[in-house]
Every structure is written in structure tokens, then in C-alpha cells.
CSV table of C-alpha atoms in Angstrom, one decimal:
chain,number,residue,atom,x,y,z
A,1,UNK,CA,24.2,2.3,-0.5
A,2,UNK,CA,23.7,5.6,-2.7
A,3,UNK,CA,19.6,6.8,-1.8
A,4,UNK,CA,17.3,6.0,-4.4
A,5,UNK,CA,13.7,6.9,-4.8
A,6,UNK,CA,11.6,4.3,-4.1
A,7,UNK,CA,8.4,3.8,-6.6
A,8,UNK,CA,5.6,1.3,-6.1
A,9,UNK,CA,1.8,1.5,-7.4
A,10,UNK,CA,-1.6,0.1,-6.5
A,11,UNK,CA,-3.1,-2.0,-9.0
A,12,UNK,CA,-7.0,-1.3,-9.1
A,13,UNK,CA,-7.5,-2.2,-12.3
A,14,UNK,CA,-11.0,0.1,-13.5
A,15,UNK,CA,-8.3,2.9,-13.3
A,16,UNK,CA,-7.9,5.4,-9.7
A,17,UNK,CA,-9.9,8.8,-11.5
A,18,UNK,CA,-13.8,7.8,-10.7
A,19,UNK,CA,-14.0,8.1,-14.6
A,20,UNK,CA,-11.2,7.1,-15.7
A,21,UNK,CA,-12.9,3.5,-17.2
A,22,UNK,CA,-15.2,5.6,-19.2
A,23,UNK,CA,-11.7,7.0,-21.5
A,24,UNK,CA,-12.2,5.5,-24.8
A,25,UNK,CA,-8.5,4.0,-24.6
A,26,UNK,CA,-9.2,2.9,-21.3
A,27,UNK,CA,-8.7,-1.2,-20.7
A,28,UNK,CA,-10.8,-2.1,-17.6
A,29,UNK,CA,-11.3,-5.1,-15.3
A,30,UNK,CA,-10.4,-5.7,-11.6
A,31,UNK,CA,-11.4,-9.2,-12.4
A,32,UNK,CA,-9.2,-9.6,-15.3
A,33,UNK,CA,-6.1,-11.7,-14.4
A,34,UNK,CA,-4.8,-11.1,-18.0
A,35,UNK,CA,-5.3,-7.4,-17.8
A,36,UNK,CA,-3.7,-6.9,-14.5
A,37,UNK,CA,-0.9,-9.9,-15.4
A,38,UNK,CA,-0.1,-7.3,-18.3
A,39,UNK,CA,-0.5,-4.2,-16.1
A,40,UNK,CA,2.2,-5.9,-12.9
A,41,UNK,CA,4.1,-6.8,-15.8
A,42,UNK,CA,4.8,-3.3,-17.0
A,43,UNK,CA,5.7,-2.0,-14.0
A,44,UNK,CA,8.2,-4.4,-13.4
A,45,UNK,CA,9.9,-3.7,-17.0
A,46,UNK,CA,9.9,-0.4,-15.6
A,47,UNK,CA,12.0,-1.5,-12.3
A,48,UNK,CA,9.2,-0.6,-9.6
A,49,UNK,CA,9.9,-1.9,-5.9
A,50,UNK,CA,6.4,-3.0,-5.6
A,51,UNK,CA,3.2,-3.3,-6.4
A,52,UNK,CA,0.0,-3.8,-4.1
A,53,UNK,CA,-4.0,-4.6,-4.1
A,54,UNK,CA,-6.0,-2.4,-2.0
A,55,UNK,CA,-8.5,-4.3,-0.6
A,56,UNK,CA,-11.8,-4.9,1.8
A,57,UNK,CA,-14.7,-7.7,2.8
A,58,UNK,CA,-17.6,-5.7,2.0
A,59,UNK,CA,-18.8,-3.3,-0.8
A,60,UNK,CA,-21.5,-1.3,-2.4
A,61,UNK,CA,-22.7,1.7,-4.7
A,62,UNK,CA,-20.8,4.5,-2.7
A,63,UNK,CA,-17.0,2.5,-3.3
A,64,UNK,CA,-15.4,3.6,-6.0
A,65,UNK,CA,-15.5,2.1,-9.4
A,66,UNK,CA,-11.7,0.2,-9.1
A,67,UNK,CA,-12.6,-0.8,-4.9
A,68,UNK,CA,-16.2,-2.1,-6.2
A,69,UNK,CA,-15.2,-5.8,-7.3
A,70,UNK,CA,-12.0,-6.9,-7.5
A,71,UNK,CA,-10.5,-10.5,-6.9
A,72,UNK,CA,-9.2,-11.2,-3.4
A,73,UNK,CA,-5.7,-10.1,-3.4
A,74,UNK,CA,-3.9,-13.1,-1.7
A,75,UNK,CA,-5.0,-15.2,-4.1
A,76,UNK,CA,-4.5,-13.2,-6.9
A,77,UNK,CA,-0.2,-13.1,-5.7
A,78,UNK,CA,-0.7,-16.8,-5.7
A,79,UNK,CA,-1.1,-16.5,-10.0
A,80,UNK,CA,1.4,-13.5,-10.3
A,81,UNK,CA,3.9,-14.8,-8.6
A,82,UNK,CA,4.1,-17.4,-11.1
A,83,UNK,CA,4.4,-14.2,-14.0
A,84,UNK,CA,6.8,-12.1,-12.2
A,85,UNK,CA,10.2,-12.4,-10.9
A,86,UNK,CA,11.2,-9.4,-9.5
A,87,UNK,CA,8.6,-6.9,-8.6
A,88,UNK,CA,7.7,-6.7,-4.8
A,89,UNK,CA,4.1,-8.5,-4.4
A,90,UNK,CA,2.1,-6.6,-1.3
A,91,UNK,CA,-2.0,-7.7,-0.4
A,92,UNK,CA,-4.2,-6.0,1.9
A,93,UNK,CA,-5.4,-8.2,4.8
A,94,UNK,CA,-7.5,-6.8,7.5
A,95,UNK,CA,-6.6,-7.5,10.7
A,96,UNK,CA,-10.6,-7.2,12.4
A,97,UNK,CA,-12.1,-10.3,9.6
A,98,UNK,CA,-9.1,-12.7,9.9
A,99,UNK,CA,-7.3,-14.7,12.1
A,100,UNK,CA,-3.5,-14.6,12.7
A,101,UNK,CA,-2.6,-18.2,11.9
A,102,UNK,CA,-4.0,-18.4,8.5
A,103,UNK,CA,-2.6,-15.2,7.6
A,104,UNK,CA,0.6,-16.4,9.0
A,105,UNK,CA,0.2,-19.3,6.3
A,106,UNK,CA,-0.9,-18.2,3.4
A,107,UNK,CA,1.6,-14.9,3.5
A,108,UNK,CA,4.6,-17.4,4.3
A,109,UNK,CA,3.5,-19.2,1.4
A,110,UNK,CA,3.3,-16.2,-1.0
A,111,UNK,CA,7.0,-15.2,0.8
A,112,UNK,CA,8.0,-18.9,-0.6
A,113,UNK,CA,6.4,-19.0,-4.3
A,114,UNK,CA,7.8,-15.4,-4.7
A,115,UNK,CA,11.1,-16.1,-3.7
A,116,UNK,CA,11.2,-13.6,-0.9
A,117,UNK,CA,9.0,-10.6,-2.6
A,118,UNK,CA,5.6,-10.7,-0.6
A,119,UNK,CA,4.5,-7.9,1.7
A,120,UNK,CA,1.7,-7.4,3.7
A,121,UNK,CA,-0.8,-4.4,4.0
A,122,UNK,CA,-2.1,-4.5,7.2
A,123,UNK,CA,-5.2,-2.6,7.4
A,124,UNK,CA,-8.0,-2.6,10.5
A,125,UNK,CA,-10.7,-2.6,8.3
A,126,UNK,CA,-12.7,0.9,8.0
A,127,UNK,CA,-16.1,0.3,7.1
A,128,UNK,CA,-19.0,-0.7,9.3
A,129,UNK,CA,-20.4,-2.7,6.4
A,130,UNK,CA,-17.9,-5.4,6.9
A,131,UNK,CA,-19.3,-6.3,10.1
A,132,UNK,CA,-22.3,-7.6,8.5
A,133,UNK,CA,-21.0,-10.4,6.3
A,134,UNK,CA,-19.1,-11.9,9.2
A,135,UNK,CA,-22.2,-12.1,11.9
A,136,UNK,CA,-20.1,-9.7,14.3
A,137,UNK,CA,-22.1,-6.5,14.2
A,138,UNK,CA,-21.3,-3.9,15.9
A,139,UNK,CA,-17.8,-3.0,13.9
A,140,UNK,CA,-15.3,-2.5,16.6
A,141,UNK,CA,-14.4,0.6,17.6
A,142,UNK,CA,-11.1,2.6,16.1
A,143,UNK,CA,-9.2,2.1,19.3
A,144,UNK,CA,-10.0,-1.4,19.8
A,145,UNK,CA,-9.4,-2.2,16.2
A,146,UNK,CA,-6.1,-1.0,16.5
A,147,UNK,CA,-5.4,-2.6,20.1
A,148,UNK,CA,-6.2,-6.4,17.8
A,149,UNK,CA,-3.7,-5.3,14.9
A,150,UNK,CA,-1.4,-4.7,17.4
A,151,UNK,CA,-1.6,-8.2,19.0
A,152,UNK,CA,-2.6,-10.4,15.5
A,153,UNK,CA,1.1,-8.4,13.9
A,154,UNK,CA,2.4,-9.9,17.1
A,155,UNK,CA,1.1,-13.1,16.5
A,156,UNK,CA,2.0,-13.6,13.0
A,157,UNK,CA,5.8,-12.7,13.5
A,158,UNK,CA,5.7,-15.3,16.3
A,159,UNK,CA,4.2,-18.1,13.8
A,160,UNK,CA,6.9,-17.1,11.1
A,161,UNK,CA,9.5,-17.7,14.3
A,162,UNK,CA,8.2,-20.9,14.5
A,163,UNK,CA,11.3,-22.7,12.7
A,164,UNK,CA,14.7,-21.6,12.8
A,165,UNK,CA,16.2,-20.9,9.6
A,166,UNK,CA,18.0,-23.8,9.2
A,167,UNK,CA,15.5,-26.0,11.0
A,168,UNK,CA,14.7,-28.0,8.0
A,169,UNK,CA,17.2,-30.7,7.2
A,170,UNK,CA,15.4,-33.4,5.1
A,171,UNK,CA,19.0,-35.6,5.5
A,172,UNK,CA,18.3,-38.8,3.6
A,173,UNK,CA,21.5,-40.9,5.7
A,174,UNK,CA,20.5,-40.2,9.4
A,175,UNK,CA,16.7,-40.0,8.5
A,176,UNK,CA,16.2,-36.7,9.9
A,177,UNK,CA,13.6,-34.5,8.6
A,178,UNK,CA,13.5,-31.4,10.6
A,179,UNK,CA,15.9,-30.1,14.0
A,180,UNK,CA,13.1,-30.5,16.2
A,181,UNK,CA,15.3,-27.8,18.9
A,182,UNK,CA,14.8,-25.7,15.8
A,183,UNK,CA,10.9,-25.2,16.4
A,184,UNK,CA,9.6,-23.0,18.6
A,185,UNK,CA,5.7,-23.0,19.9
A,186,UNK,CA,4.6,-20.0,20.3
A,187,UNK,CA,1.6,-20.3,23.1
A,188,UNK,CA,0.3,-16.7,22.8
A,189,UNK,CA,-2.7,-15.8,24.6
A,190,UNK,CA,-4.0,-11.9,24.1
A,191,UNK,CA,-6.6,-9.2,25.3
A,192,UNK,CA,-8.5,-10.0,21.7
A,193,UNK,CA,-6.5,-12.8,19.7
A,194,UNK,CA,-4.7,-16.5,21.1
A,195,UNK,CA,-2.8,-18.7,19.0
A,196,UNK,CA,-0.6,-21.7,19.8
A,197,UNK,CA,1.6,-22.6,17.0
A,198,UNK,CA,3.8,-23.9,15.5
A,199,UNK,CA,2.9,-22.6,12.0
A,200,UNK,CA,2.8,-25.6,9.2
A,201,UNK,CA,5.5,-23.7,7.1
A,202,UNK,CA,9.0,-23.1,7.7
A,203,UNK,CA,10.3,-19.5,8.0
A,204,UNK,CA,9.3,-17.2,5.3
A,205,UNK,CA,12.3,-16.1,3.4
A,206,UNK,CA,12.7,-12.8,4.0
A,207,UNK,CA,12.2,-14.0,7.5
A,208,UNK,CA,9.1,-11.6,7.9
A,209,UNK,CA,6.9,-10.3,4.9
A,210,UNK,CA,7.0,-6.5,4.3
A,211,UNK,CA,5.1,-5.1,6.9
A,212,UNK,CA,2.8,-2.2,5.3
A,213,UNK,CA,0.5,0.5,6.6
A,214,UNK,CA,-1.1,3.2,5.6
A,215,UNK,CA,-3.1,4.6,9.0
A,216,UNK,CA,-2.8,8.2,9.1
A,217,UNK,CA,-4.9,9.1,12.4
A,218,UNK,CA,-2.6,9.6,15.8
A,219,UNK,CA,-3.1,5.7,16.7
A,220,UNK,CA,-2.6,4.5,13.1
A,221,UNK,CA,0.6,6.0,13.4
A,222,UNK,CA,1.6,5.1,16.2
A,223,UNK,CA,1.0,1.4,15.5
A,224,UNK,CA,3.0,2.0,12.5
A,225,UNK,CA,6.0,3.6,14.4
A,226,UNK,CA,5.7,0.2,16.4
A,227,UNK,CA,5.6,-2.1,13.5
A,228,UNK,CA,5.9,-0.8,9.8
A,229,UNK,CA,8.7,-1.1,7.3
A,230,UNK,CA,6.4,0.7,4.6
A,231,UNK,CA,3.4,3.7,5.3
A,232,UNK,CA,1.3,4.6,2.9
A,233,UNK,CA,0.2,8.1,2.9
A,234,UNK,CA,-1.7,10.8,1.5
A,235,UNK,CA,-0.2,14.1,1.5
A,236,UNK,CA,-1.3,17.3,-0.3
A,237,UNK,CA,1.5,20.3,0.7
A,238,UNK,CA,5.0,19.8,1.1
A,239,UNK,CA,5.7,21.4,3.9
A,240,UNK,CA,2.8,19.1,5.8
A,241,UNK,CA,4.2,16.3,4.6
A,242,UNK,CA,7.9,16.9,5.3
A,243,UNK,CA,6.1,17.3,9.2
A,244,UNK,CA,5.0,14.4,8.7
A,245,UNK,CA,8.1,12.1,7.9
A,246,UNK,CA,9.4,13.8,10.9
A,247,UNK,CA,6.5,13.1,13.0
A,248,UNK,CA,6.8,9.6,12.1
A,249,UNK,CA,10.6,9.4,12.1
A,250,UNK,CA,10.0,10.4,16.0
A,251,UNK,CA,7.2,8.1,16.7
A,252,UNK,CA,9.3,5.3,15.5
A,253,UNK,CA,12.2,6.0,17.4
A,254,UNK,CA,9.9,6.2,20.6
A,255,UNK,CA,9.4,3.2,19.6
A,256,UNK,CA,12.6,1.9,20.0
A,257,UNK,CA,13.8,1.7,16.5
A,258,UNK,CA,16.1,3.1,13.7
A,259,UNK,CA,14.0,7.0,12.7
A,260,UNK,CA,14.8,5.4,9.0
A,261,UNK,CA,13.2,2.1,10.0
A,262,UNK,CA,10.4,3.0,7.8
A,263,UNK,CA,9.7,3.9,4.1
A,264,UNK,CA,7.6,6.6,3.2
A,265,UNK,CA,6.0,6.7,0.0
A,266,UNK,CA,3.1,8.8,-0.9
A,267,UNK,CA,0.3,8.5,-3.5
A,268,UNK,CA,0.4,10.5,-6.8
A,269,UNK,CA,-1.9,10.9,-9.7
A,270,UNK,CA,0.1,11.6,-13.0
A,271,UNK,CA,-1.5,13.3,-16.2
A,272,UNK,CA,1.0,13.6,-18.6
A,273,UNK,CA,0.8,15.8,-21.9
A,274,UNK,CA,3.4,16.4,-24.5
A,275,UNK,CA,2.7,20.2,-22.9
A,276,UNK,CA,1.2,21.8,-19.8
A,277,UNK,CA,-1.6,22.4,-22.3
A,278,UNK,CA,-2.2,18.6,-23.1
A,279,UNK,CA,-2.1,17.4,-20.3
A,280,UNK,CA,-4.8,20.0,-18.9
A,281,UNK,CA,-7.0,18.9,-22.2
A,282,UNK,CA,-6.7,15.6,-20.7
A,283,UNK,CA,-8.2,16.6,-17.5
A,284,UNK,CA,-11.0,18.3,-19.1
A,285,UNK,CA,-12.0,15.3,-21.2
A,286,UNK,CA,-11.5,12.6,-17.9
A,287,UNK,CA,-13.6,15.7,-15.6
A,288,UNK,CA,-16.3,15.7,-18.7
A,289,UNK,CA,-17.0,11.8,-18.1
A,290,UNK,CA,-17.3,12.0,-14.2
A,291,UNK,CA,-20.7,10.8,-12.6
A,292,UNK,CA,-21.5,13.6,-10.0
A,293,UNK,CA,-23.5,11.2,-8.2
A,294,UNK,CA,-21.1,8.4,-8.2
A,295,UNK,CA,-18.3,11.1,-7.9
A,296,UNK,CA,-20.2,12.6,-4.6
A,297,UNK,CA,-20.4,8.8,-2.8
A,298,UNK,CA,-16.3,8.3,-3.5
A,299,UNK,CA,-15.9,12.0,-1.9
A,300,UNK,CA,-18.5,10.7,1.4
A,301,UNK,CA,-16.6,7.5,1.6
A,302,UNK,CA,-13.3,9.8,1.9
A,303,UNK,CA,-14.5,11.8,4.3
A,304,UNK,CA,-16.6,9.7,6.3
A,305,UNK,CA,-20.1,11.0,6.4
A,306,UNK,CA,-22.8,11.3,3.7
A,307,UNK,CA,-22.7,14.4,1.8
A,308,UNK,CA,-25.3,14.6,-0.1
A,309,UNK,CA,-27.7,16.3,2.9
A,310,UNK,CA,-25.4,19.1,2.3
A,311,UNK,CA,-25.5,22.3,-0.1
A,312,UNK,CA,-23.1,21.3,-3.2
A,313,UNK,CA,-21.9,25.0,-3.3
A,314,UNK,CA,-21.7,25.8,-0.1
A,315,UNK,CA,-18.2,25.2,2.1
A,316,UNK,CA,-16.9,21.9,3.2
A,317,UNK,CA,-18.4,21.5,6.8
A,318,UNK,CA,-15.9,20.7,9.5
A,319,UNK,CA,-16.6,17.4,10.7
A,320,UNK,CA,-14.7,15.0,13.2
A,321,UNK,CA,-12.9,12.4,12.6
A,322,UNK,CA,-15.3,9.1,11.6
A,323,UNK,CA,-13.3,6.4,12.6
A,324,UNK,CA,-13.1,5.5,8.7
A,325,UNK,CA,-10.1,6.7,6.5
A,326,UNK,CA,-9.1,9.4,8.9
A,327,UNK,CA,-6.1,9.9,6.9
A,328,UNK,CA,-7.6,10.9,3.5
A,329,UNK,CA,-10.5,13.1,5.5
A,330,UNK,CA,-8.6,15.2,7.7
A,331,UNK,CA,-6.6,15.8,4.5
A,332,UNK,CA,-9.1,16.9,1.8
A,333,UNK,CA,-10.5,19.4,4.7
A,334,UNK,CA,-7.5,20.6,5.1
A,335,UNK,CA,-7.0,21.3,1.5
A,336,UNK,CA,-10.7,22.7,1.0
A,337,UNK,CA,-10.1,25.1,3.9
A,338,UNK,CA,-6.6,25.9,2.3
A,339,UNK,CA,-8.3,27.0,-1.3
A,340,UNK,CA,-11.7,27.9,0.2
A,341,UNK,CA,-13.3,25.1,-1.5
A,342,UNK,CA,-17.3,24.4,-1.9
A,343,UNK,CA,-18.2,20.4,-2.2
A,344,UNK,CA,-18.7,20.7,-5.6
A,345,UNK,CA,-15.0,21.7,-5.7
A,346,UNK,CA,-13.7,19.6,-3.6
A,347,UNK,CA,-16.0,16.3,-5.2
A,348,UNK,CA,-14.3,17.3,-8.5
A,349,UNK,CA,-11.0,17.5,-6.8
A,350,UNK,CA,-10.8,13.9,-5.0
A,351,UNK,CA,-12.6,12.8,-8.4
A,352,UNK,CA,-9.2,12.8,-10.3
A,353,UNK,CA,-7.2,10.9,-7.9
A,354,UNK,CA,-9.1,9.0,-5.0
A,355,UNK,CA,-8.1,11.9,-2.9
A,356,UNK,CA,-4.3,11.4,-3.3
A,357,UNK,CA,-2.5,14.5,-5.0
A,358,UNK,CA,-3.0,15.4,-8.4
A,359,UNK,CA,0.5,16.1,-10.6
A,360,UNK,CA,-0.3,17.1,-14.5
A,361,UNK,CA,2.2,18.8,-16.8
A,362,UNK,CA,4.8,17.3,-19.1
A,363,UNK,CA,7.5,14.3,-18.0
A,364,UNK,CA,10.1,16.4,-16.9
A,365,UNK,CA,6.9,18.7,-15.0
A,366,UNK,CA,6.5,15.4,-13.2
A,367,UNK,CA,9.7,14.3,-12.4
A,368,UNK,CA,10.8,17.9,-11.4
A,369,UNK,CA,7.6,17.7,-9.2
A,370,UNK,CA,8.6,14.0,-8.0
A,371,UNK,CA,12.3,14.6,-7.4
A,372,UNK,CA,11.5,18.2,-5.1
A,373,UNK,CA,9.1,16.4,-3.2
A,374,UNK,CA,11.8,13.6,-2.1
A,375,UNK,CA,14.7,16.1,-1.9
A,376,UNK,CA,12.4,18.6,0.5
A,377,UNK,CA,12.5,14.7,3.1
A,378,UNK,CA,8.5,14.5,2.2
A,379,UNK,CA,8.9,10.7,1.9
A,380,UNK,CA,11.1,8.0,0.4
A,381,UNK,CA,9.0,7.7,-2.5
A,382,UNK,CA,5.7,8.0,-4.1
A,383,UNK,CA,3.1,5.2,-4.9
A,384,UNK,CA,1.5,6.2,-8.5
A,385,UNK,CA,-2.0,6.3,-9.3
A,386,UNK,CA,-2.8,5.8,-13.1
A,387,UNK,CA,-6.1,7.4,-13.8
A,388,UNK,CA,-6.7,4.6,-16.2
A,389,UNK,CA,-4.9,1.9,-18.3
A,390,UNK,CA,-3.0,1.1,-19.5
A,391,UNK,CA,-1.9,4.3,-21.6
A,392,UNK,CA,-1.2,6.4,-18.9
A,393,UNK,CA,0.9,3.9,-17.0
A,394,UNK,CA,2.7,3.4,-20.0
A,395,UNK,CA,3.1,6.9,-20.3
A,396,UNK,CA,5.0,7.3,-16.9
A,397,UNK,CA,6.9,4.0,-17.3
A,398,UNK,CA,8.1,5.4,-21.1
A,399,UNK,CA,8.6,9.3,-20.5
A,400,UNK,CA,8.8,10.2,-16.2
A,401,UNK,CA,11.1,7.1,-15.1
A,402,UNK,CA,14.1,7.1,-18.0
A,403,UNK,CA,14.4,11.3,-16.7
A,404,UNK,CA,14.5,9.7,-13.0
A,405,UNK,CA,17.0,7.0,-14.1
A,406,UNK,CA,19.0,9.8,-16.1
A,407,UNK,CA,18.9,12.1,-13.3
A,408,UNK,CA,20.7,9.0,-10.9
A,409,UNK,CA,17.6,8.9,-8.2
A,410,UNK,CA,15.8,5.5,-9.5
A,411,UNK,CA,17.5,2.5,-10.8
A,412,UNK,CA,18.5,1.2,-14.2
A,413,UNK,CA,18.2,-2.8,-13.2
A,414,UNK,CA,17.3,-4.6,-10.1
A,415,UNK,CA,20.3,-5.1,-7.7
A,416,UNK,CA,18.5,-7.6,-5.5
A,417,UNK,CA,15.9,-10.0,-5.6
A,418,UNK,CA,13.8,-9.6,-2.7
A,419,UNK,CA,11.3,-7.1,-1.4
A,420,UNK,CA,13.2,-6.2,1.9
A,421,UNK,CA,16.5,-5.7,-1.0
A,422,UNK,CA,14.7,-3.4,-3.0
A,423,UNK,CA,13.4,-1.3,0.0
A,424,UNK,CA,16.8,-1.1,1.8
A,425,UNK,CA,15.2,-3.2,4.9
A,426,UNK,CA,17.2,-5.9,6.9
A,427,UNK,CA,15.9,-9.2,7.0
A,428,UNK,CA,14.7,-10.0,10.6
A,429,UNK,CA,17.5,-12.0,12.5
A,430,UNK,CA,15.4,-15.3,14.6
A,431,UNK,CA,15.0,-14.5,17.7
A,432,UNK,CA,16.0,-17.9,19.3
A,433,UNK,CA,19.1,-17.6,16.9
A,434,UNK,CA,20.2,-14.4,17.7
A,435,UNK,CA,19.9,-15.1,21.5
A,436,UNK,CA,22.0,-17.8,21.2
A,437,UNK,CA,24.7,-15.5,18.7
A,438,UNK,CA,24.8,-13.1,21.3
A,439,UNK,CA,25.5,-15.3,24.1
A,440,UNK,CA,28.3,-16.7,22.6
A,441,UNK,CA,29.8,-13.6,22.2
């Protein structure tokens, strides 16, 4: 198969600039299943592999205006699955608030209505908020967050092992409903999480969900290199991010998998203009609507420690990693130590794109930008942040993908109809089956 770039998006539906709601075009509404129906829809006319929902169990005046309130993500497949037919549908689930066997359900289920195109972002859950609203203060610590992913991914691939594939007969003649040699129980007992099994639901099928992640800190990666198909990630220089594919490449094959087991795709922040000029015009008028404020909370949340005790125009302090989104801080440090930035600069910065990188210019600025990125090995492909909609989007979907489609790197139709076909990802043999293949040989 000829390597194509790989383009996906997250859906936060008040727009990814910190402002971008304020645009007098702008259409706005996290809680708007006709909005975001519309929004999914577009991206799929446009061919994307995926789209996902960010996602978290707590909230408040420092999260930014698209994160703030938002419908809960599962759920919200459950409806646009029933609207879509092609596009990859991924949810955030943390890992810390929820148990492995109803996650195990309800993303087999989505697997099922979607006819193979559900993914799952597993996140750990950042915020020491979200303790809280479940009774279990204090948060858990990074490591120990991690060491419960670890086990509840486990977990949830042995509940989707629960039935063979072809465990479920239904033959009306002999009265046999399901090969009960087929099903498996699973009995798993671990340092933080148990379950028994078997799952209610026969095998999802893509055999697995997608397995996302987008931890960026030394243990985020190494959990994905362990368990990923997708990362998410947040890069700001080329040649730190080609370091990084590699870094990962060689984490996952310490792993004891395939260094292209996992797909790379990094978040960008389009402005397009009909000219350089235009498009700069249209940074100017988004910048002119930003909150400082609200602007300065989004920048904390980033970095992982309030800001606001600190002088606006004086540098960037060098602070330790938080435990939080270590990923997005250790990377907007790095870039305000790159350009000498003050807070104020750097606020204004991570204003435009949730602290993902910024890309303005015309369509072929972009997808020159786009294709040198993927060329240079920085990633597989980029997830795109719309500062607002649904313009914007439009604009990428109308003017930057035909010039990627022209120039052969992103296809012209879809090919397959799952997730794990549109990603280039083999669909996870049973284990039980393959056993017994193998045997035979």
C-alpha cells in the first residue's frame, strides 16, 4: 500500500483559538448535536480518517471555552454513528474515573453500531479536580495513574477476547445459540483493577477499538509504545519532532512490536487567507477578541501552575513538570525559551491554537507546510484544529485538501470501511484462535 498522509481533527465545537467563538461568522455549541452532526459530516465529505472528542469529568473557569461544557463523548458516537458511514469515530475515556468492564461494553457497542470505526482515547485523567466529583480525593499520582491504564487497557482487550469470532452461531435446526468453547472468562485480578468476565457483547469488529494516546511525558510514552495504535502529539520544531517519531519508533520496538506499529499525527492550527497578508489580518482580528484573563487561565492549565502570581512581561519561569499535560508544558517552555518569550507572549501564543502549532498563509502555504512536515518523518499525519466554525474548516476541506489529493499524499475516496483500514492497522488476530492456528501448523 502507497503511504498516505493520515488527517483526523478534534471536534470541540466553541472553536480551538480561546476566541475564536467571539468571530462574527463563528457557529458555536459543544452541546449542539446538530452543529457538530454538520461539523463530522464535513469532514467526512472531505475523506478524514477520524475524528475525536477531547474529553474530562470535571471543569471550571480556567478550561478553555471548547473543554468548558461539552456532551459526554461516548454517548454523543452513539447519535453519530447513526449520521456517518465512514469517518473513524474516536472518545476520550479516562482510565482513573471508570471501570474496565463498562468501558469494555459500551466501546464494543460503538465498534458494532459503527460498523468497525470506533477508537478509543485513553487518557489518565490530568486534573486534580476530577477527584472531587467521584469521592476519591487525593488524585492519584502520575506514576500510579499510569501503572491502572496500564492494567484497565489490559483488561479491556481481555473482555473483547471474550468470544471468538465466530462464537456466535444463532443456528435455528440444532438450537444452538452460541459455541460455548468459543467463550473465554477472563479472571483478571491486578495491583489496582480486577474483573472476571465474560463481557455481554461478542467481539468488537475490528477485534479491538483504535487504541489512542496522546501522553507525551517519558511514562506516557512508554505506555504508548506498549499499547497505542494512534499518539496524539504536540510538536512545535521539526527537527524535535522528527526526534520524537524516532524516540517513539524505539520505545515501541522495546516493546516488542513493529517501530511502524503506531500512527503519529500531530495537532495544527490552520488560518487560511487568499494571501499571506489575509490570513495575518485574520489573526489580528481573532487576537483583537481574546480575553487576557480567560486567555492567561487556558495558558496555566497548559502549563500546569497558576500564572497569574507572575510578572506578564517578564520570562517564562522554568518550572517542573506538574503531573498535568506534561506534554503541551514542557513544549510551550521550550518554545518561549527558543524565541525569548515573556508570558504575555507566550499567553498570546497558545491563545491561537490551545498550544498546538500555529500554520497561517495561503492553501498551498499550508499544504507545502503540511506535506515537509510528513516528508522530514515528523509524524504520519496531523490532527487539525479549526480556530472556529465552521468557515475555517470549510476553508481547509475546500482549498488545503484537493492540493494534498492533487499532489497524491491524501486520498480521493475511502478504500475501506473501518477505522483500523483507514489507519493501515491489522485487525487483532484472537488469541485462543491464533493459538490453535499455530498449533496446527
Amino acid at each position: 500500500m502507497t503511504r498516505m498522509m493520515h488527517l483526523g481533527t478534534i471536534v470541540g465545537a466553541a472553536g480551538h483559538h480561546v476566541a475564536g467563538w467571539r468571530m462574527p461568522d463563528a457557529e458555536f455549541g459543544s452541546q449542539n448535536l446538530e452543529l457538530i452532526t454538520r461539523i463530522v459530516k464535513t469532514w467526512e465529505d472531505a475523506k478524514f480518517d477520524l475524528i475525536f472528542f477531547a474529553d474530562a469529568v470535571n471543569t471550571g473557569l480556567d478550561a478553555h471555552p471548547t473543554h468548558m461544557l461539552r456532551l459526554e463523548p461516548l454517548t454523543l458516537l452513539g447519535a453519530l454513528c447513526m449520521t456517518t458511514s465512514k469517518i473513524g469515530l474516536v472518545a476520550t475515556v479516562s482510565t482513573t474515573y471508570s471501570q474496565p468492564y463498562n468501558v469494555a461494553r459500551m466501546l464494543a457497542s460503538i465498534d458494532h453500531m459503527s460498523k468497525g470505526r470506533g477508537g478509543w482515547n485513553v487518557v489518565t485523567g490530568s486534573s486534580p479536580d476530577a477527584a472531587a466529583n467521584f469521592g476519591t480525593d487525593p488524585h492519584p499520582e502520575h506514576a500510579s495513574r499510569y501503572a491502572r491504564a496500564a492494567e484497565h487497557v489490559e483488561i479491556c482487550k481481555g473482555l473483547w477476547d471474550t468470544w471468538e469470532d465466530d462464537a456466535y452461531i444463532a443456528d435455528k435446526a440444532t438450537g444452538r445459540y452460541v459455541d460455548g468453547d468459543k467463550m473465554h472468562v477472563l479472571n483478571y485480578r491486578g495491583t489496582h483493577l480486577s474483573s472476571s468476565g465474560p463481557l455481554n457483547i461478542t467481539r468488537p469488529p475490528q477485534g479491538y477499538p483504535v487504541i489512542m494516546q496522546a501522553g507525551a511525558s517519558p511514562t506516557g510514552k512508554t505506555f504508548a509504545a506498549a499499547s497505542a495504535e494512534v499518539v496524539f502529539a504536540t510538536q512545535q520544531v521539526v527537527e524535535d519532532a522528527v526526534a520524537f517519531a524516532e524516540d517513539l519508533k524505539d520505545r515501541t520496538e522495546a516493546a516488542g512490536r513493529p517501530r511502524d506499529a503506531i500512527r503519529l499525527m500531530l495537532g495544527v492550527s490552520p488560518v487560511i487567507g487568499r494571501t499571506r497578508e489575509e490570513a495575518q489580518e485574520k489573526l489580528a482580528e481573532l487576537a483583537a477578541l481574546v480575553d487576557p484573563v480567560a486567555a492567561l487561565r487556558v495558558l496555566s492549565d497548559r502549563i500546569g501552575t497558576d500564572l497569574s502570581a507572575y510578572d506578564l512581561d517578564g520570562p517564562v519561569p522554568d518550572l517542573p513538570p506538574s503531573g498535568m499535560m506534561q506534554g503541551h508544558a514542557v513544549v510551550l517552555q521550550a518554545v518561549a525559551k527558543k524565541h525569548d518569550m515573556t508570558i504575555r507572549q507566550l499567553r498570546d501564543y497558545a491563545a491561537v491554537s490551545s498550544g498546538h502549532r500555529l500554520v497561517f498563509g495561503t492553501a498551498e502555504d499550508i499544504a507545502d507546510d503540511l506535506e515537509a512536515w510528513w516528508r522530514a518523518g515528523a509524524c504520519d499525519g496531523f490532527i487539525i484544529l479549526p480556530p472556529y466554525y465552521m468557515r475555517p474548516q470549510e476553508e481547509f476541506c475546500e482549498q488545503v485538501v484537493p492540493i494534498l489529493q492533487e499532489r497524491g499524499l491524501f486520498r480521493t475516496e475511502y478504500e475501506g470501511s473501518t477505522l483500523r483500514e483507514h489507519l493501515g492497522l491489522e485487525r487483532p488476530a484472537h488469541p485462543a484462535a491464533q493459538a490453535r492456528s499455530e498449533a496446527m501448523a
